[in-house]
């Protein structure tokens, strides 16, 4: 079972992942981008260099291809929980590129391995503003509030269009309430 936690920047994904690590000790936890050694180098470039949108897209795809081959495929019989996935890959890039092209590129990069279930932590505008004001911004976050809210909608649209089952969870619920909902669904799968 391959499960992804999705949500725009500051939605609370890594907070939830840290809790799940204690609760599902036998699961394999991954993160995109930058889980593999190669991925760490890719992160450096994506977040610090001024590169074109197309070059950025290919770097995210290269990172995903490496993670699928080296981590997801060998562990596919286990519970895999990922901080971001192909859903982010498509949702961020569809602001700039054609959806069907992105699906094809991602199918090629992953050999068609997409998450079986996705949680999307959804932020309202006020909460997003307040959370973003509390952190330093990388290249992508600097693009703004409206941009990020669009991406959030793109995530939902992407799950619908790819027919991947998903659950929306309001990101302004308490950390404990979100954890409870995620745990409940995962426990039904394992
Ligand atoms: N449910 C929540 N309620 C209030 N604050 C939260 C909640 N979840 C996370 N946070 C805080 O919001 C910020 C972003 O959370 P984080 O887990 O890093 O998000 P992401 O990994 O999605 O970028 C952190 O300061 C974190 O402590
Ligand atoms: C996986 C992926 C992420 N992204 C973006 C989303 C985020 O802005 C950034 C990842 O940032 P990161 O710091 O890893 O995560 P977070 O903000 O959730 O703590 O890269 C893409 O644009 N395309 C992708 O394929």
Coordinates of C-alpha atoms and ligand atoms in Angstrom, one line a residue:
X1 CA 0.0 0.0 0.0
X2 CA 1.5 3.3 -1.1
X3 CA -0.1 6.3 0.6
X4 CA 0.8 9.9 0.0
X5 CA 0.3 13.0 2.2
X6 CA -0.2 16.0 0.1
X7 CA -0.9 19.7 0.6
X8 CA 0.7 23.0 -0.3
X9 CA 3.7 24.4 1.6
X10 CA 3.0 24.7 5.4
X11 CA -0.2 22.5 5.3
X12 CA 1.3 20.3 8.0
X13 CA 2.6 17.3 6.1
X14 CA 5.9 16.8 7.9
X15 CA 4.2 17.4 11.3
X16 CA 1.9 14.5 10.5
X17 CA 4.6 12.3 9.1
X18 CA 6.6 12.6 12.3
X19 CA 3.7 11.3 14.3
X20 CA 3.0 8.5 11.9
X21 CA 6.6 7.4 12.1
X22 CA 6.0 6.5 15.8
X23 CA 2.7 4.9 15.1
X24 CA 3.6 2.7 12.0
X25 CA 7.1 1.6 12.9
X26 CA 7.2 -1.0 10.1
X27 CA 6.2 1.4 7.4
X28 CA 8.7 2.9 4.9
X29 CA 8.7 6.7 5.0
X30 CA 9.8 8.7 2.0
X31 CA 9.8 12.3 1.0
X32 CA 9.8 14.1 -2.4
X33 CA 11.9 15.8 -3.5
X34 CA 15.3 14.7 -2.1
X35 CA 15.0 11.3 -0.4
X36 CA 17.9 9.6 -2.2
X37 CA 21.5 10.7 -2.3
X38 CA 21.0 11.9 -5.9
X39 CA 17.8 13.7 -4.7
X40 CA 19.7 15.7 -2.1
X41 CA 21.8 17.1 -4.9
X42 CA 18.7 17.9 -7.0
X43 CA 17.1 19.7 -4.0
X44 CA 20.2 22.0 -3.8
X45 CA 19.7 23.0 -7.5
X46 CA 15.9 23.4 -7.4
X47 CA 15.8 25.5 -4.3
X48 CA 18.9 27.6 -4.8
X49 CA 19.6 28.1 -8.5
X50 CA 17.7 30.2 -11.0
X51 CA 16.7 27.6 -13.6
X52 CA 14.0 27.4 -16.2
X53 CA 10.6 25.9 -15.5
X54 CA 11.4 23.0 -18.0
X55 CA 14.7 22.2 -16.3
X56 CA 13.0 22.3 -12.9
X57 CA 10.3 19.9 -14.1
X58 CA 12.9 17.4 -15.4
X59 CA 14.8 17.6 -12.1
X60 CA 11.6 16.8 -10.1
X61 CA 11.0 13.9 -12.5
X62 CA 14.5 12.6 -12.2
X63 CA 14.2 12.7 -8.4
X64 CA 10.9 10.8 -8.6
X65 CA 12.3 8.2 -11.0
X66 CA 15.3 7.5 -8.6
X67 CA 13.0 7.2 -5.5
X68 CA 10.6 4.8 -7.3
X69 CA 13.4 2.5 -8.6
X70 CA 15.6 2.5 -5.5
X71 CA 13.0 2.8 -2.6
X72 CA 9.4 2.2 -3.7
X73 CA 9.8 -0.8 -5.9
X74 CA 11.9 -2.8 -3.5
X75 CA 9.4 -2.1 -0.7
X76 CA 6.2 -2.3 -2.6
X77 CA 4.9 -5.2 -0.4
X78 CA 5.2 -2.9 2.7
X79 CA 3.2 0.1 3.8
X80 CA 4.8 3.1 2.2
X81 CA 3.9 6.6 3.4
X82 CA 5.2 9.5 1.4
X83 CA 5.5 13.2 2.1
X84 CA 4.4 14.5 -1.4
X85 CA 4.3 12.4 -4.6
X86 CA 3.4 12.6 -8.2
X87 CA 0.3 14.6 -7.2
X88 CA 2.5 17.5 -6.2
X89 CA 4.6 16.8 -9.3
X90 CA 1.6 17.4 -11.5
X91 CA -0.2 20.0 -9.4
X92 CA 2.7 22.5 -9.3
X93 CA 3.8 21.9 -12.9
X94 CA 0.3 22.2 -14.5
X95 CA 0.5 26.0 -13.9
X96 CA 3.0 25.9 -16.7
X97 CA 2.6 22.7 -18.7
X98 CA -0.2 20.6 -20.3
X99 CA -1.8 18.1 -17.9
X100 CA -1.8 15.1 -20.3
X101 CA 1.9 15.7 -21.1
X102 CA 2.6 15.8 -17.3
X103 CA 0.8 12.6 -16.7
X104 CA 2.7 10.9 -19.5
X105 CA 6.1 12.1 -18.3
X106 CA 5.2 11.0 -14.7
X107 CA 4.1 7.6 -15.9
X108 CA 7.4 7.2 -17.7
X109 CA 9.4 8.4 -14.7
X110 CA 7.6 6.1 -12.3
X111 CA 6.8 3.1 -14.5
X112 CA 3.1 3.9 -13.7
X113 CA 3.6 3.5 -9.9
X114 CA 1.3 6.2 -8.4
X115 CA 0.0 6.3 -4.8
X116 CA -3.0 4.1 -4.0
X117 CA -4.5 6.6 -1.6
X118 CA -3.8 10.3 -1.0
X119 CA -4.6 12.6 2.0
X120 CA -4.7 16.3 1.0
X121 CA -4.3 18.7 3.9
X122 CA -6.2 21.8 2.7
X123 CA -5.4 25.3 3.9
X124 CA -7.7 28.3 3.9
X125 CA -6.3 31.7 2.9
X126 CA -6.0 33.1 6.4
X127 CA -4.2 30.1 7.8
X128 CA -1.9 30.0 4.8
X129 CA -1.0 33.6 5.2
X130 CA -0.3 33.3 8.9
X131 CA 1.8 30.1 8.5
X132 CA 3.9 31.5 5.5
X133 CA 4.6 34.7 7.5
X134 CA 6.3 32.6 10.1
X135 CA 9.0 31.0 7.8
X136 CA 11.7 32.0 5.3
X137 CA 10.6 31.3 1.7
X138 CA 12.3 29.2 -0.9
X139 CA 12.0 29.9 -4.6
X140 CA 8.7 28.2 -5.0
X141 CA 7.0 29.6 -1.9
X142 CA 7.9 33.1 -3.0
X143 CA 5.4 32.8 -5.9
X144 CA 2.6 33.8 -3.4
X145 CA -0.7 33.0 -1.7
X146 CA -3.0 32.9 -4.8
X147 CA -0.5 30.8 -6.6
X148 CA -0.4 28.3 -3.7
X149 CA -4.2 28.1 -3.4
X150 CA -4.4 27.4 -7.1
X151 CA -2.0 24.5 -6.6
X152 CA -4.1 23.2 -3.8
X153 CA -7.1 23.0 -6.2
X154 CA -4.8 21.5 -8.8
X155 CA -4.0 18.7 -6.3
X156 CA -7.7 17.9 -5.9
X157 CA -8.3 18.1 -9.7
X158 CA -5.3 15.8 -10.3
X159 CA -6.6 13.1 -7.9
X160 CA -10.0 13.3 -9.6
X161 CA -8.7 13.1 -13.1
X162 CA -6.3 10.2 -12.3
X163 CA -9.1 8.5 -10.3
X164 CA -6.9 8.1 -7.3
X165 CA -9.0 7.8 -4.1
X166 CA -8.3 10.7 -1.7
X167 CA -9.5 12.4 1.5
X168 CA -9.5 16.1 2.2
X169 CA -8.5 17.1 5.7
X170 CA -8.8 20.8 6.8
X171 CA -5.3 21.7 7.8
X172 CA -6.5 24.1 10.5
X173 CA -7.9 21.2 12.6
X174 CA -5.7 20.3 15.6
X175 CA -2.6 18.3 15.0
X176 CA -4.1 15.5 17.0
X177 CA -7.4 15.5 15.1
X178 CA -5.7 15.3 11.8
X179 CA -3.5 12.5 13.0
X180 CA -6.5 10.6 14.3
X181 CA -8.2 10.8 10.9
X182 CA -5.1 9.7 9.0
X183 CA -4.4 6.8 11.4
X184 CA -7.9 5.6 11.2
X185 CA -7.9 5.3 7.4
X186 CA -4.4 3.7 7.2
X187 CA -5.3 1.2 9.9
X188 CA -8.2 0.0 7.7
X189 CA -5.7 -0.7 4.9
X190 CA -3.1 -2.6 6.8
Ligands
LIG1 N1 -2.7 21.3 12.7 C1 -1.8 22.3 12.9 N2 -2.3 23.4 13.6 C2 -1.4 24.4 13.8 N3 -0.1 24.5 13.3 C3 0.3 23.4 12.6 C4 -0.5 22.3 12.4 N4 0.3 21.4 11.7 C5 1.5 22.0 11.5 N5 1.5 23.2 12.1 C6 2.6 24.2 12.0 O1 2.6 24.8 10.7 C7 3.9 24.9 10.2 C8 4.1 24.1 8.9 O2 4.0 22.7 9.2 P1 4.8 21.6 8.4 O3 4.4 20.3 9.1 O4 6.2 21.9 8.4 O5 4.1 21.7 7.0 P2 4.6 21.1 5.6 O6 5.5 19.9 5.8 O7 3.3 20.7 4.9 O8 5.3 22.2 4.9 C9 4.9 24.4 11.3 O9 5.3 25.6 12.1 C10 4.0 23.5 12.2 O10 4.4 23.5 13.5
LIG2 C1 7.6 16.9 -5.4 C2 7.4 18.3 -6.0 C3 7.5 19.4 -5.2 N1 7.4 20.6 -5.7 C4 7.5 21.8 -4.8 C5 6.5 21.9 -3.7 C6 7.3 22.7 -2.6 O1 7.2 24.1 -2.9 C7 8.7 22.2 -2.8 C8 9.1 21.1 -1.8 O2 9.5 21.8 -0.7 P1 9.8 21.0 0.6 O3 10.6 21.9 1.4 O4 10.4 19.7 0.3 O5 8.5 20.6 1.3 P2 7.4 21.4 2.1 O6 7.3 22.8 1.6 O7 6.2 20.6 2.0 O8 8.0 21.4 3.5 O9 8.8 21.7 -4.1 C9 7.2 20.8 -7.0 O10 7.1 22.0 -7.5 N2 7.1 19.8 -7.9 C10 7.3 18.5 -7.4 O11 7.2 17.5 -8.2

